[in-house]
CSV table of C-alpha atoms in Angstrom, one decimal:
chain,number,residue,atom,x,y,z
A,7,GLY,CA,6.1,-7.4,-31.8
A,8,ALA,CA,7.6,-4.6,-29.8
A,9,VAL,CA,10.6,-5.8,-28.0
A,10,VAL,CA,12.5,-4.1,-25.1
A,11,SER,CA,15.9,-5.0,-24.0
A,12,GLN,CA,17.7,-4.8,-20.9
A,13,HIS,CA,21.5,-4.8,-20.2
A,14,PRO,CA,23.1,-6.0,-18.3
A,15,SER,CA,21.2,-9.6,-18.1
A,16,TRP,CA,22.9,-10.2,-14.4
A,17,VAL,CA,25.5,-8.4,-12.4
A,18,ILE,CA,27.3,-9.2,-9.3
A,19,CYS,CA,28.9,-6.1,-7.3
A,20,LYS,CA,30.6,-5.5,-4.1
A,21,SER,CA,28.7,-3.2,-1.4
A,22,GLY,CA,29.0,0.4,-1.7
A,23,THR,CA,29.4,0.6,-5.5
A,24,SER,CA,26.7,1.6,-8.3
A,25,VAL,CA,25.3,-0.5,-10.7
A,26,LYS,CA,23.6,1.2,-14.0
A,27,ILE,CA,20.9,-1.1,-15.7
A,28,GLU,CA,19.9,0.1,-19.3
A,29,CYS,CA,16.4,-0.6,-20.8
A,30,ARG,CA,15.9,0.1,-24.5
A,31,SER,CA,12.8,-0.3,-26.7
A,32,LEU,CA,14.2,-1.7,-30.0
A,33,ASP,CA,11.7,-1.0,-32.6
A,34,PHE,CA,9.1,1.6,-31.0
A,35,GLN,CA,9.2,5.0,-29.3
A,36,ALA,CA,8.5,5.1,-25.3
A,37,THR,CA,7.8,8.3,-24.0
A,38,THR,CA,6.9,6.4,-20.6
A,39,MET,CA,9.0,3.7,-19.2
A,40,PHE,CA,8.5,1.7,-15.9
A,41,TRP,CA,10.8,0.1,-13.4
A,42,TYR,CA,9.8,-2.8,-11.4
A,43,ARG,CA,11.6,-4.8,-8.8
A,44,GLN,CA,10.6,-8.7,-8.1
A,45,PHE,CA,11.6,-10.5,-4.8
A,46,PRO,CA,11.6,-14.2,-5.2
A,47,LYS,CA,8.0,-15.7,-4.7
A,48,GLN,CA,6.8,-12.2,-4.7
A,49,SER,CA,5.1,-10.0,-7.1
A,50,LEU,CA,6.3,-7.2,-9.4
A,51,MET,CA,6.5,-4.1,-7.4
A,52,LEU,CA,6.5,-0.7,-9.3
A,53,MET,CA,9.5,1.5,-8.4
A,54,ALA,CA,9.2,4.6,-10.7
A,55,THR,CA,7.6,5.7,-13.8
A,56,SER,CA,10.0,7.2,-15.9
A,57,ASN,CA,8.9,10.0,-18.6
A,58,GLU,CA,11.2,11.0,-21.2
A,59,GLY,CA,12.8,14.2,-20.6
A,60,SER,CA,11.5,14.8,-17.4
A,61,LYS,CA,11.9,13.9,-13.7
A,62,ALA,CA,10.9,10.4,-12.7
A,63,THR,CA,7.8,9.8,-10.6
A,64,TYR,CA,8.7,7.5,-7.5
A,65,GLU,CA,6.2,5.4,-6.0
A,66,GLN,CA,5.9,5.6,-2.1
A,67,GLY,CA,8.9,4.2,0.1
A,68,VAL,CA,11.2,4.3,-2.9
A,69,GLU,CA,14.4,6.2,-2.2
A,70,LYS,CA,15.0,8.6,-5.2
A,71,ASP,CA,18.7,9.1,-4.2
A,72,LYS,CA,19.3,5.4,-4.3
A,73,PHE,CA,17.6,4.3,-7.3
A,74,LEU,CA,18.4,7.2,-10.0
A,75,ILE,CA,16.3,7.2,-13.0
A,76,ASN,CA,17.1,8.7,-16.2
A,77,HIS,CA,15.3,8.9,-19.3
A,78,ALA,CA,17.3,10.6,-21.8
A,79,SER,CA,15.6,9.6,-25.2
A,80,LEU,CA,12.5,8.2,-26.3
A,81,THR,CA,14.3,4.7,-26.6
A,82,LEU,CA,16.5,4.6,-23.4
A,83,SER,CA,16.1,4.7,-19.6
A,84,THR,CA,18.7,3.8,-17.2
A,85,LEU,CA,18.3,2.9,-13.4
A,86,THR,CA,21.4,3.3,-11.3
A,87,VAL,CA,21.4,1.8,-8.1
A,88,THR,CA,23.8,4.1,-6.2
A,89,SER,CA,26.0,2.6,-3.2
A,90,ALA,CA,24.4,-0.6,-3.4
A,91,HIS,CA,23.9,-3.1,-0.2
A,92,PRO,CA,23.1,-6.8,-0.1
A,93,GLU,CA,19.5,-5.9,0.5
A,94,ASP,CA,19.3,-4.2,-3.1
A,95,SER,CA,19.9,-7.9,-4.3
A,96,SER,CA,16.7,-8.4,-6.7
A,97,PHE,CA,15.3,-8.9,-10.1
A,98,TYR,CA,14.6,-5.1,-11.5
A,99,ILE,CA,12.4,-5.3,-14.8
A,100,CYS,CA,11.6,-2.5,-17.0
A,101,SER,CA,8.7,-2.0,-19.3
A,102,ALA,CA,8.0,0.8,-21.8
A,103,ARG,CA,4.6,2.3,-23.0
A,104,ASP,CA,4.2,2.6,-27.1
A,105,ARG,CA,3.5,6.1,-27.4
A,106,LEU,CA,1.8,5.5,-31.0
A,107,ALA,CA,-0.4,2.7,-28.9
A,108,GLY,CA,-2.8,2.8,-26.3
A,109,GLU,CA,-2.1,3.3,-22.6
A,110,GLU,CA,-3.0,-0.1,-22.0
A,111,THR,CA,-0.2,-1.4,-23.8
A,112,GLN,CA,3.2,-2.0,-22.1
A,113,TYR,CA,6.0,-4.3,-23.4
A,114,PHE,CA,8.3,-5.8,-20.4
A,115,GLY,CA,12.0,-6.4,-20.8
A,116,PRO,CA,13.9,-9.7,-19.9
A,117,GLY,CA,15.0,-8.4,-16.6
A,118,THR,CA,18.4,-7.6,-14.7
A,119,ARG,CA,19.1,-9.7,-11.9
A,120,LEU,CA,21.5,-8.1,-9.5
A,121,LEU,CA,23.4,-9.5,-6.9
A,122,VAL,CA,25.4,-7.6,-4.4
A,123,LEU,CA,27.7,-9.3,-1.7
B,19,ALA,CA,-7.2,-0.3,-2.7
B,20,GLN,CA,-6.2,-2.7,-5.8
B,21,SER,CA,-4.8,-6.0,-5.4
B,22,VAL,CA,-4.3,-9.3,-7.2
B,23,THR,CA,-4.5,-12.8,-5.9
B,24,GLN,CA,-3.0,-15.9,-7.5
B,25,LEU,CA,-4.6,-18.7,-5.8
B,26,ASP,CA,-2.0,-21.3,-6.8
B,27,SER,CA,1.7,-20.6,-6.8
B,28,HIS,CA,2.3,-24.1,-8.9
B,29,VAL,CA,0.2,-25.8,-11.0
B,30,SER,CA,1.0,-29.2,-12.9
B,31,VAL,CA,-0.9,-30.8,-15.8
B,32,SER,CA,-0.3,-33.3,-17.9
B,33,GLU,CA,0.2,-32.3,-21.8
B,34,GLY,CA,-3.1,-32.4,-23.5
B,35,THR,CA,-5.3,-31.8,-20.4
B,36,PRO,CA,-6.9,-28.3,-19.5
B,37,VAL,CA,-5.2,-25.6,-18.0
B,38,LEU,CA,-7.0,-23.6,-15.3
B,39,LEU,CA,-5.0,-20.6,-13.8
B,40,ARG,CA,-7.0,-18.7,-10.9
B,41,CYS,CA,-7.1,-15.1,-10.4
B,42,ASN,CA,-9.1,-12.9,-7.8
B,43,TYR,CA,-8.7,-9.2,-7.9
B,44,SER,CA,-10.2,-6.3,-5.7
B,45,SER,CA,-10.5,-3.1,-7.0
B,46,SER,CA,-12.9,0.0,-6.4
B,47,TYR,CA,-13.9,0.5,-10.0
B,48,SER,CA,-14.1,-1.8,-12.9
B,49,PRO,CA,-10.2,-2.2,-14.0
B,50,SER,CA,-8.5,-3.5,-16.9
B,51,LEU,CA,-7.1,-7.1,-16.4
B,52,PHE,CA,-4.2,-8.7,-17.9
B,53,TRP,CA,-2.5,-11.9,-18.1
B,54,TYR,CA,1.2,-12.0,-18.8
B,55,VAL,CA,3.5,-15.1,-19.3
B,56,GLN,CA,6.9,-15.4,-18.5
B,57,HIS,CA,9.3,-17.9,-20.2
B,58,PRO,CA,12.8,-18.2,-18.2
B,59,ASN,CA,15.1,-15.3,-19.4
B,60,LYS,CA,12.4,-13.8,-21.5
B,61,GLY,CA,10.6,-10.8,-21.0
B,62,LEU,CA,6.6,-10.6,-19.9
B,63,GLN,CA,4.6,-11.1,-23.0
B,64,LEU,CA,1.1,-10.4,-23.2
B,65,LEU,CA,-1.3,-13.3,-23.5
B,66,LEU,CA,-4.7,-11.5,-23.1
B,67,LYS,CA,-6.4,-8.3,-21.8
B,68,TYR,CA,-9.8,-7.5,-20.4
B,69,THR,CA,-10.7,-3.7,-20.8
B,70,SER,CA,-14.4,-3.7,-20.2
B,71,ALA,CA,-15.5,-5.1,-23.7
B,72,ALA,CA,-16.9,-9.0,-24.0
B,73,THR,CA,-16.2,-10.6,-20.7
B,74,LEU,CA,-14.6,-14.0,-22.3
B,75,VAL,CA,-11.6,-12.7,-23.5
B,76,LYS,CA,-9.3,-14.8,-25.9
B,77,GLY,CA,-5.2,-14.7,-26.1
B,78,ILE,CA,-2.8,-16.0,-28.0
B,79,ASN,CA,-1.8,-19.7,-28.2
B,80,GLY,CA,-5.2,-20.9,-27.3
B,81,PHE,CA,-5.7,-19.2,-23.9
B,82,GLU,CA,-8.9,-17.7,-22.7
B,83,ALA,CA,-9.9,-16.0,-19.7
B,84,GLU,CA,-13.6,-14.9,-18.4
B,85,PHE,CA,-14.1,-12.0,-16.3
B,86,LYS,CA,-16.8,-12.4,-13.9
B,87,LYS,CA,-17.7,-9.3,-12.0
B,88,SER,CA,-19.7,-11.0,-9.4
B,89,GLU,CA,-16.6,-13.4,-8.4
B,90,THR,CA,-14.1,-10.8,-8.7
B,91,SER,CA,-12.4,-13.4,-10.9
B,92,PHE,CA,-10.6,-13.6,-13.9
B,93,HIS,CA,-9.3,-17.1,-14.3
B,94,LEU,CA,-6.9,-18.2,-17.0
B,95,THR,CA,-7.9,-21.6,-19.3
B,96,LYS,CA,-6.7,-23.4,-22.1
B,97,PRO,CA,-8.4,-26.9,-23.0
B,98,SER,CA,-5.3,-28.7,-24.2
B,99,ALA,CA,-2.0,-27.9,-22.4
B,100,HIS,CA,1.5,-28.1,-24.5
B,101,MET,CA,5.0,-28.8,-23.5
B,102,SER,CA,5.6,-25.1,-24.4
B,103,ASP,CA,3.2,-23.4,-22.2
B,104,ALA,CA,5.3,-24.6,-19.2
B,105,ALA,CA,6.2,-21.2,-17.7
B,106,GLU,CA,5.4,-18.4,-15.3
B,107,TYR,CA,1.7,-16.7,-15.4
B,108,PHE,CA,1.1,-13.4,-14.1
B,109,CYS,CA,-2.3,-11.9,-13.5
B,110,VAL,CA,-2.3,-7.9,-13.6
B,111,VAL,CA,-4.8,-5.2,-12.7
B,112,ARG,CA,-4.7,-2.0,-13.8
B,113,PRO,CA,-7.0,0.6,-12.2
B,114,ILE,CA,-9.3,2.7,-14.1
B,115,THR,CA,-7.2,5.6,-13.1
B,116,GLY,CA,-3.4,5.8,-13.0
B,117,ASN,CA,-0.6,4.4,-14.6
B,118,GLN,CA,0.2,1.4,-12.4
B,119,PHE,CA,0.0,-2.4,-13.1
B,120,TYR,CA,-0.5,-4.3,-10.0
B,121,PHE,CA,0.9,-7.9,-10.2
B,122,GLY,CA,0.0,-11.2,-8.7
B,123,THR,CA,2.5,-13.3,-7.4
B,124,GLY,CA,2.6,-15.5,-10.5
B,125,THR,CA,1.9,-19.3,-11.2
B,126,SER,CA,4.0,-21.5,-12.2
B,127,LEU,CA,3.0,-24.1,-14.8
B,128,THR,CA,4.6,-27.5,-15.7
B,129,VAL,CA,3.4,-29.4,-18.4
B,130,ILE,CA,4.2,-32.9,-17.6
B,131,PRO,CA,4.6,-35.3,-20.9
């Protein structure tokens, strides 16, 4: 089946630094990718929808200048957490929609665990 | 407004016994409903989905779920648990309009040998 990878799988950084997380669709083209955030014992919360070649659409309450999203190709979207702070520590998961499949079909990456010290 | 409630944060069953993971949803219109499973260090894998066809949906690995509109429920069941079923399970609702998936808080399934 379709595979989505994320890199890195986990990262520890100092407060004030920026961290980039990559999301790749390995064997299909994804015109749309989604970025989620998950706190311990909580639901996955959609942060933004990333469309190839256009600006991302952010959910209410998500700072677009804080969480920069770039979707430059049909197989890669990146999330950059700028000037990270301890409260940004979380589990970030991306998903990708196969452009040849129906809108229902989203494939999820394994997630990236971010710890900001 | 849409929401998903997974009634049990943790379920423990013995190997070979039935599994029941409960999910209730609220949605303004008939939504699409999904169950995903997440094994440690793996991506979320789709188990099954309901998209307004048959109310009893069969998925992979012997799982099935029944959509009950009157009860706004979409419980996940399996007749006989295997050790490999131990994982985190998420119930997800997608409204009829829009892209967003709404996730439940997850149910951790433990299978006892």
